[in-house]
Coordinates of C-alpha atoms in Angstrom, one line a residue:
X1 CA 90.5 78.4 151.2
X2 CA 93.7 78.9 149.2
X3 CA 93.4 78.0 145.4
X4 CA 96.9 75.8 145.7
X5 CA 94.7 73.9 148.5
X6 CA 92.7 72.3 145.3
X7 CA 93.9 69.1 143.5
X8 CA 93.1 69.5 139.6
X9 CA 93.1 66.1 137.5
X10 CA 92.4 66.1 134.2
X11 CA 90.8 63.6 132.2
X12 CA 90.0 64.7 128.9
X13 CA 87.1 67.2 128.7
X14 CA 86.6 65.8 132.8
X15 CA 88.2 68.2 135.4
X16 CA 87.8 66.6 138.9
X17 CA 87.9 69.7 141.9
X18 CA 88.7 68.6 145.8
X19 CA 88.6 70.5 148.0
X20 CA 85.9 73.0 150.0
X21 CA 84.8 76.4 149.1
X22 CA 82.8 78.2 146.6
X23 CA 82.0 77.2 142.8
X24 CA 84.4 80.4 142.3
X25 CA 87.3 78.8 143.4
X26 CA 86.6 75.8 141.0
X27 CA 86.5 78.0 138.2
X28 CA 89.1 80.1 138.5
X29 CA 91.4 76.5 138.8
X30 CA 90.1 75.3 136.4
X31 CA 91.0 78.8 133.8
X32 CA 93.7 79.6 135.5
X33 CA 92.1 82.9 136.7
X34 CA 92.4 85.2 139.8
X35 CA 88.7 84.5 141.6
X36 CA 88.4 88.1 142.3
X37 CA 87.9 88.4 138.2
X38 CA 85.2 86.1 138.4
X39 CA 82.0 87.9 138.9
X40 CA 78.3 86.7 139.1
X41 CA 75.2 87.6 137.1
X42 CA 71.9 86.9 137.4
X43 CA 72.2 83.4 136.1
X44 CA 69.6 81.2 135.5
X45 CA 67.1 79.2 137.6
X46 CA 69.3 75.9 137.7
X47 CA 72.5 77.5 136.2
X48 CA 75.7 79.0 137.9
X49 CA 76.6 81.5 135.4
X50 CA 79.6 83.9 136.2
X51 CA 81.5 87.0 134.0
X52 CA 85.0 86.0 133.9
X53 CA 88.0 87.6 131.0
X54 CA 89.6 84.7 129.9
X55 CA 92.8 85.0 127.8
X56 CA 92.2 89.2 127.6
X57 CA 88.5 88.3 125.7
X58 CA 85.5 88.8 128.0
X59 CA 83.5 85.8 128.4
X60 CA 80.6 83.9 130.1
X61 CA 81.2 80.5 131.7
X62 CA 77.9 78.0 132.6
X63 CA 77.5 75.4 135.1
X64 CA 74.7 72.9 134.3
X65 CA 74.1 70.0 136.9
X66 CA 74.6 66.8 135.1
X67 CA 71.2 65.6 136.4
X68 CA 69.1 68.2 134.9
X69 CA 70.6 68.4 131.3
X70 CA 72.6 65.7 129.3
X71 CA 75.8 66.0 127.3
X72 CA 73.1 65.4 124.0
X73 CA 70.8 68.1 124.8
X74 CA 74.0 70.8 125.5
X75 CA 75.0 69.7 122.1
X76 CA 71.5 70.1 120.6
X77 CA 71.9 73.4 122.3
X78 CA 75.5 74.4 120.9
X79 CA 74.1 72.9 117.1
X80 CA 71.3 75.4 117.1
X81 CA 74.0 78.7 118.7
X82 CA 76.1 77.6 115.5
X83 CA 73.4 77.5 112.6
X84 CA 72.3 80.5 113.9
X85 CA 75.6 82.2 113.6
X86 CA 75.6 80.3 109.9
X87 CA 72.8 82.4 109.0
X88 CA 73.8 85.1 109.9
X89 CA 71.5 85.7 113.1
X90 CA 73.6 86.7 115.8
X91 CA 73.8 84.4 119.2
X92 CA 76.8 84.2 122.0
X93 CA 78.2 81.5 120.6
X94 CA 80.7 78.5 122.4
X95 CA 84.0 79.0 122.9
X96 CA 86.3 76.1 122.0
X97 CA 88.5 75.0 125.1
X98 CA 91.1 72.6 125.2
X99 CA 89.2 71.0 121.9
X100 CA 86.4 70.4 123.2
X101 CA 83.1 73.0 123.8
X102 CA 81.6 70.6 126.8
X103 CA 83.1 70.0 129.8
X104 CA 82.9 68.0 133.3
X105 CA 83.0 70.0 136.2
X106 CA 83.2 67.4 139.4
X107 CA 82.9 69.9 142.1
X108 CA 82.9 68.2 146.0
X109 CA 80.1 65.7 145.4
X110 CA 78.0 67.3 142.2
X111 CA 78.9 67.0 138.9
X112 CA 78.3 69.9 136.4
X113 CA 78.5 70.1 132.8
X114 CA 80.7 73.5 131.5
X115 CA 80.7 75.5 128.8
X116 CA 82.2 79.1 127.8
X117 CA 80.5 81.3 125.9
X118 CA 81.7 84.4 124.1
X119 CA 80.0 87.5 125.7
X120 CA 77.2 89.1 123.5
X121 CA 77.9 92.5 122.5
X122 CA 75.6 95.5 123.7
X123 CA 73.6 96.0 126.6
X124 CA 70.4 94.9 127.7
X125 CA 67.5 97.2 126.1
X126 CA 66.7 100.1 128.1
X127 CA 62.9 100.2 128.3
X128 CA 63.1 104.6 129.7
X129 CA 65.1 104.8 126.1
X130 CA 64.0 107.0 123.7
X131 CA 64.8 104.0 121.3
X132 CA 62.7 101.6 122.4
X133 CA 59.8 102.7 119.8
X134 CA 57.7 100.5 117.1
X135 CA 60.5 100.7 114.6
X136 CA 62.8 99.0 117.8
X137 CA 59.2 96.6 118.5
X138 CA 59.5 95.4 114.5
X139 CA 63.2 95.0 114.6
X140 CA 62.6 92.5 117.8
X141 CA 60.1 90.9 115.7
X142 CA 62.3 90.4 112.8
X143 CA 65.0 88.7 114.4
X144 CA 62.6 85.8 116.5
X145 CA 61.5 84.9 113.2
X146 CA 64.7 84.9 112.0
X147 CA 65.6 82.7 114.6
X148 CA 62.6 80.7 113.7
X149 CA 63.5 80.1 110.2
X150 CA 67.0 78.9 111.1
X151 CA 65.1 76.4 113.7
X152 CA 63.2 74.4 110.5
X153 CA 66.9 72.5 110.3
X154 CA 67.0 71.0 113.6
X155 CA 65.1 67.3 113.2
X156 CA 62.8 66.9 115.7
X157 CA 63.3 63.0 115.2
X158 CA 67.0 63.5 115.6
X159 CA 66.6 65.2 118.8
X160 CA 67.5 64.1 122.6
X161 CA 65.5 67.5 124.2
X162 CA 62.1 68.0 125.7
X163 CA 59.5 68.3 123.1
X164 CA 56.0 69.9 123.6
X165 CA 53.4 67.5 121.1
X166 CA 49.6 67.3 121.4
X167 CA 50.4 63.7 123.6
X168 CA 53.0 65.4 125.8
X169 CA 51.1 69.1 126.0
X170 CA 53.3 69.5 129.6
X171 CA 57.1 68.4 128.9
X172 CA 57.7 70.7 131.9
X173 CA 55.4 69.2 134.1
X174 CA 53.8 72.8 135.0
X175 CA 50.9 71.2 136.4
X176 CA 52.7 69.2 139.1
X177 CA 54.6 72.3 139.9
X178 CA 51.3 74.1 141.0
X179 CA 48.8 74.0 143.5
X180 CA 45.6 72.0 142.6
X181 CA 43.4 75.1 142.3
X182 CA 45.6 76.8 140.0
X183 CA 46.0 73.9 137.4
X184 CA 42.6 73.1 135.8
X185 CA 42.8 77.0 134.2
X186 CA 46.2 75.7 133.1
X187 CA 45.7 72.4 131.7
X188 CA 42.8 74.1 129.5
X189 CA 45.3 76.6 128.0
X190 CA 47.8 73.8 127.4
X191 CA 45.1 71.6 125.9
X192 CA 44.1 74.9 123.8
X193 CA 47.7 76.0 122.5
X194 CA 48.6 72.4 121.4
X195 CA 45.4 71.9 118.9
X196 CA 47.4 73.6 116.3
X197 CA 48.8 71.7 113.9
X198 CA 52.4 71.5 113.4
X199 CA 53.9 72.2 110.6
X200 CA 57.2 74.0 109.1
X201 CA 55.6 77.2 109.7
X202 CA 53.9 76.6 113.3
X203 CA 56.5 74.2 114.8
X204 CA 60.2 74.1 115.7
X205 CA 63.4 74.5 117.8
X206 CA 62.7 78.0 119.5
X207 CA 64.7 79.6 122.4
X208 CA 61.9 79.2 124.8
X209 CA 62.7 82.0 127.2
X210 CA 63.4 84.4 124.9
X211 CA 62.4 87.8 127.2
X212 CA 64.7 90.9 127.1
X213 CA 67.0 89.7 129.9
X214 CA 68.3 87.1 126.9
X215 CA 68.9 89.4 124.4
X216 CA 71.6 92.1 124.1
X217 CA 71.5 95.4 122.2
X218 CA 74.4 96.9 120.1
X219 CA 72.8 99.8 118.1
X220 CA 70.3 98.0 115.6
X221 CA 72.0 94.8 116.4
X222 CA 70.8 91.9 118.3
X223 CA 72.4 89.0 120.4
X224 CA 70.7 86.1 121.8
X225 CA 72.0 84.1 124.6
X226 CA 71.1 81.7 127.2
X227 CA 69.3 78.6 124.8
X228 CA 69.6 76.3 127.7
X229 CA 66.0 76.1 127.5
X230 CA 65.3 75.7 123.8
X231 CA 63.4 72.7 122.5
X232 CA 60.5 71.6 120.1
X233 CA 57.4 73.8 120.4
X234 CA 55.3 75.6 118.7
X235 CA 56.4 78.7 117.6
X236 CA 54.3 81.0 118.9
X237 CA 55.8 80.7 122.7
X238 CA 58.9 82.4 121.8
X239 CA 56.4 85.6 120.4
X240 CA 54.6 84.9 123.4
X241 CA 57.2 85.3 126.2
X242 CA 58.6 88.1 124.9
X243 CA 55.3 90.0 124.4
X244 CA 54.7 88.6 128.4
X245 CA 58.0 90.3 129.9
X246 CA 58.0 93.3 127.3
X247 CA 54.4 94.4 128.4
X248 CA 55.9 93.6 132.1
X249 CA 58.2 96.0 132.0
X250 CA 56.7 98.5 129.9
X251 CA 53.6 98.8 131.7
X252 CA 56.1 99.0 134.8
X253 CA 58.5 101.9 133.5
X254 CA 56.1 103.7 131.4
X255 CA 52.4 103.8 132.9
X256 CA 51.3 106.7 130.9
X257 CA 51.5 104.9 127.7
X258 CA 48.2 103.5 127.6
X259 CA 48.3 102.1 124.0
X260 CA 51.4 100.4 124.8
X261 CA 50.4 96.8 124.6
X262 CA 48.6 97.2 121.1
X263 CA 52.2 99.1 119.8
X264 CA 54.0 95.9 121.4
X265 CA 51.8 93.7 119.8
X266 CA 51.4 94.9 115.9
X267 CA 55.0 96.1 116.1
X268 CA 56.3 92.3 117.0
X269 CA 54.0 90.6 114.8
X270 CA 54.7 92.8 111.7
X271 CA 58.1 92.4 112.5
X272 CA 58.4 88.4 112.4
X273 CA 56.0 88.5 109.2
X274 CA 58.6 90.4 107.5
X275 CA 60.9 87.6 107.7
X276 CA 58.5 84.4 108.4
X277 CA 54.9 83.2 107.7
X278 CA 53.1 83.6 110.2
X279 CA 49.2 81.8 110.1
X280 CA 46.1 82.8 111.8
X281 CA 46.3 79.6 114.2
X282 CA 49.7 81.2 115.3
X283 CA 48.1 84.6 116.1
X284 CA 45.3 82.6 117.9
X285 CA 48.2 80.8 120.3
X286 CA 49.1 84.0 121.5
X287 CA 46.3 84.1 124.6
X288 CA 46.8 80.4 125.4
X289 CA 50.6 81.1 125.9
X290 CA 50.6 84.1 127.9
X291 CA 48.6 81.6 130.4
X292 CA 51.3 78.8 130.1
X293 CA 53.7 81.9 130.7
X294 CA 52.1 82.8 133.9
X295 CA 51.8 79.3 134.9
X296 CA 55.4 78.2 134.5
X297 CA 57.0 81.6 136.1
X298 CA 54.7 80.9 139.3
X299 CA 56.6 78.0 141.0
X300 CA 59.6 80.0 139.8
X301 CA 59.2 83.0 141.7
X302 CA 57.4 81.5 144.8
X303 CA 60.9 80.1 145.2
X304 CA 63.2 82.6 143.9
X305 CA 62.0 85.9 145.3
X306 CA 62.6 87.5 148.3
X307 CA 59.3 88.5 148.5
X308 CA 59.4 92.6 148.8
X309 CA 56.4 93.9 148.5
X310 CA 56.6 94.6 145.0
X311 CA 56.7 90.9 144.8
X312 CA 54.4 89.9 146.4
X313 CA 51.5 92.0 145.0
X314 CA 52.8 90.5 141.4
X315 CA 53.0 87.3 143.0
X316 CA 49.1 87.7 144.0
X317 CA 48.1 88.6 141.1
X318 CA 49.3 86.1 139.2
X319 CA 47.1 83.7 141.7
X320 CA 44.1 85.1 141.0
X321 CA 44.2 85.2 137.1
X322 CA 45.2 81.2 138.1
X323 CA 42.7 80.4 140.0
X324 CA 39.8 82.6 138.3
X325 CA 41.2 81.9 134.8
X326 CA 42.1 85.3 133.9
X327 CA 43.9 86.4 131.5
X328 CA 47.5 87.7 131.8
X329 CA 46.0 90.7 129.8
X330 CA 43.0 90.8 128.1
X331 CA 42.9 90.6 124.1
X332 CA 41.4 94.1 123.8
X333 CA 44.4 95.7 125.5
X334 CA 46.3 95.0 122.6
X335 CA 44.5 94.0 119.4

C-alpha cells in the first residue's frame, strides 16, 4: 500500500486513517515520516509502541485502544510523568504535538489513543556489567522511593484509574484470568497484602510494572518510562516487581552468585529508606506481592510466549508454586 493511498482528516487532536495496511503506515501519515524510520520495540502487552525520529529528536510513539484506557486515566498518567520531572526524578516525559499531548488514532475500524514520548536517555541495565553491584542495587532503591514520594500528590479521590483497596483487593481481575486451581493460593496473598493499612507512607500512585525493562541507565542516572500501568496501590508492589524480575534475571545471567538475592534485597530496601519511610508492614508485603507477581505474569505469558523450551520450563514452574502455594523464592534466600 502506497502512503498517498491514505486519506488523513483532521479534527482537532482526532486523526481519522482509511485505508488498509499496517499500524506503520498510519503513523508515519500521521508525522509525516518515511515508514522505514519507524521501528518496533518490544511494546507492551496491549500497546503498539514503535522508535520513530521525529523533527531530528528521537522519540517513542504509543498506541493505546480506546477501550482499554480512557482519555482521563492517560491524563492521570501524563500528570504523574510531569510531577515527576518537577521533582526532579527523571521519567520520558510527553511530547507536546499540534497542542495537545493526547491524540485519536481512528485506524480501519479501532480507535487508539496517541501519545509521543521523548526517548529516555541510557540503555537498559546490563545485568553481566561489572556495574551492576550493591552500590547500583541502593541507587535503584533510591529512585522508587523517590518516585514514591512524588506519588503522595496524586489524590486518590480525584482519580479516574484502577485502584487496589481492601474492598477491591483484585482491580485486575487476576483471579478470573487463572485457572481455578491456581486462584485460591492467590486470593490468600491478595487478601494478605491488602490488610495493611494505608497511609501516606504505605499507599499511593506507583508505576506498577516498574522491572528493568522500564527503566533506562545513563551512568548514575535513571529514566522511567512506560506508566501506562500506574495506579493506586500500596507501595510495596513497585519494590516488589522489581525485586521479582531483578532476581529473574540475576539468578539467570549470574548462577554462581549464591548470595545474590539477599544483596538484591538489603541493597533495594536501604536504598528507598534513604529517601522514604519505609514501615515493618511494608517489609512484610514483600512475600505476598511476589505471589500477586507471579499470578498476574501467568495469563500474560501463557499467551505471549512462543513457548521455547526455556519457556516453558519457567512457565511450569510458575504452576506449581500456583497450585502448591509456593513461594516465588523463599524468605531465607534473601533475608
Amino acid at each position: 500500500m502506497r502512503l498517498e493511498q491514505l486519506a488523513l482528516v483532521s479534527a482537532g487532536s482526532s486523526l481519522f486513517l482509511n485505508g488498509g495496511g499496517e499500524v506503520k503506515a498510519y503513523i508515519a501519515q500521521w508525522l509525516g515520516l518515511n515508514e522505514n524510520r519507524i521501528k518496533p520495540t518490544i511494546g507492551g502487552y496491549q500497546n503498539h509502541v514503535y522508535k520513530v525520529e521525529h523533527e531530528g529528536k528521537p522519540r517513542i510513539i504509543r498506541l493505546r485502544p480506546q477501550s482499554q484506557r480512557t482519555k482521563k486515566e492517560i491524563k492521570e498518567e501524563l500528570t504523574f510523568i510531569r510531577l515527576l520531572n518537577e521533582h526532579s526524578v527523571n521519567a520520558a516525559a510527553p511530547v507536546l504535538l499540534n497542542g495537545t499531548f493526547i491524540h485519536e488514532l481512528r485506524i480501519e475500524d479501532k480507535v487508539y489513543h496517541a501519545v509521543l514520548f521523548e526517548r529516555a536517555p541510557g540503555t537498559l541495565m546490563r545485568v553481566l556489567d561489572k556495574s551492576w553491584n550493591d552500590d547500583f542495587f541502593r541507587k535503584w532503591g533510591a529512585y522508587i522511593g523517590s518516585m514514591h514520594l512524588v506519588s503522595d500528590q496524586m489524590k486518590s479521590e480525584t482519580l479516574h484509574r484502577r485502584k487496589r483497596t481492601v474492598r477491591e483487593p483484585d482491580p485486575e481481575n487476576i483471579l478470573s484470568k487463572l485457572p481455578e486451581e491456581f486462584r485460591a493460593w492467590t486470593s490468600e496473598n491478595l487478601k494478605q497484602f491488602t490488610q495493611t493499612p494505608t497511609s501516606k507512607e504505605t499507599y499511593g500512585f506507583i508505576h506498577h510494572d516498574f522491572h528493568q525493562g522500564n527503566l533506562f541507565v545513563d551512568r548514575d542516572s535513571f529514566t522511567a518510562f512506560d506508566f501506562d500501568d500506574a495506579m493506586m496501590d500500596w507501595k510495596m508492589y513497585d519494590l516488589a516487581v522489581t525485586f521479582y524480575h531483578a532476581i529473574w534475571q540475576g539468578k539467570s545471567f549470574r548462577p554462581e552468585e549464591k548470595g545474590l538475592p539477599k544483596r538484591l534485597y538489603e541493597g533495594l530496601l536501604n536504598g528507598y529508606v534513604s529517601v522514604h519511610p519505609l514501615t515493618d508492614e511494608m517489609v512484610s508485603q514483600m512475600e505476598p506481592a511476589l505471589a500477586i507477581r507471579d499470578a498476574f505474569l501467568y495469563p500474560v505469558f501463557s499467551e505471549k510466549w512462543t513457548m521455547t523450551d526455556w519457556q516453558k520450563t519457567f512457565l511450569a514452574d510458575m504452576e506449581n508454586r500456583l497450585r502448591d502455594g509456593i513461594p516465588y523464592i523463599e524468605e531465607k534466600e534473601y533475608k
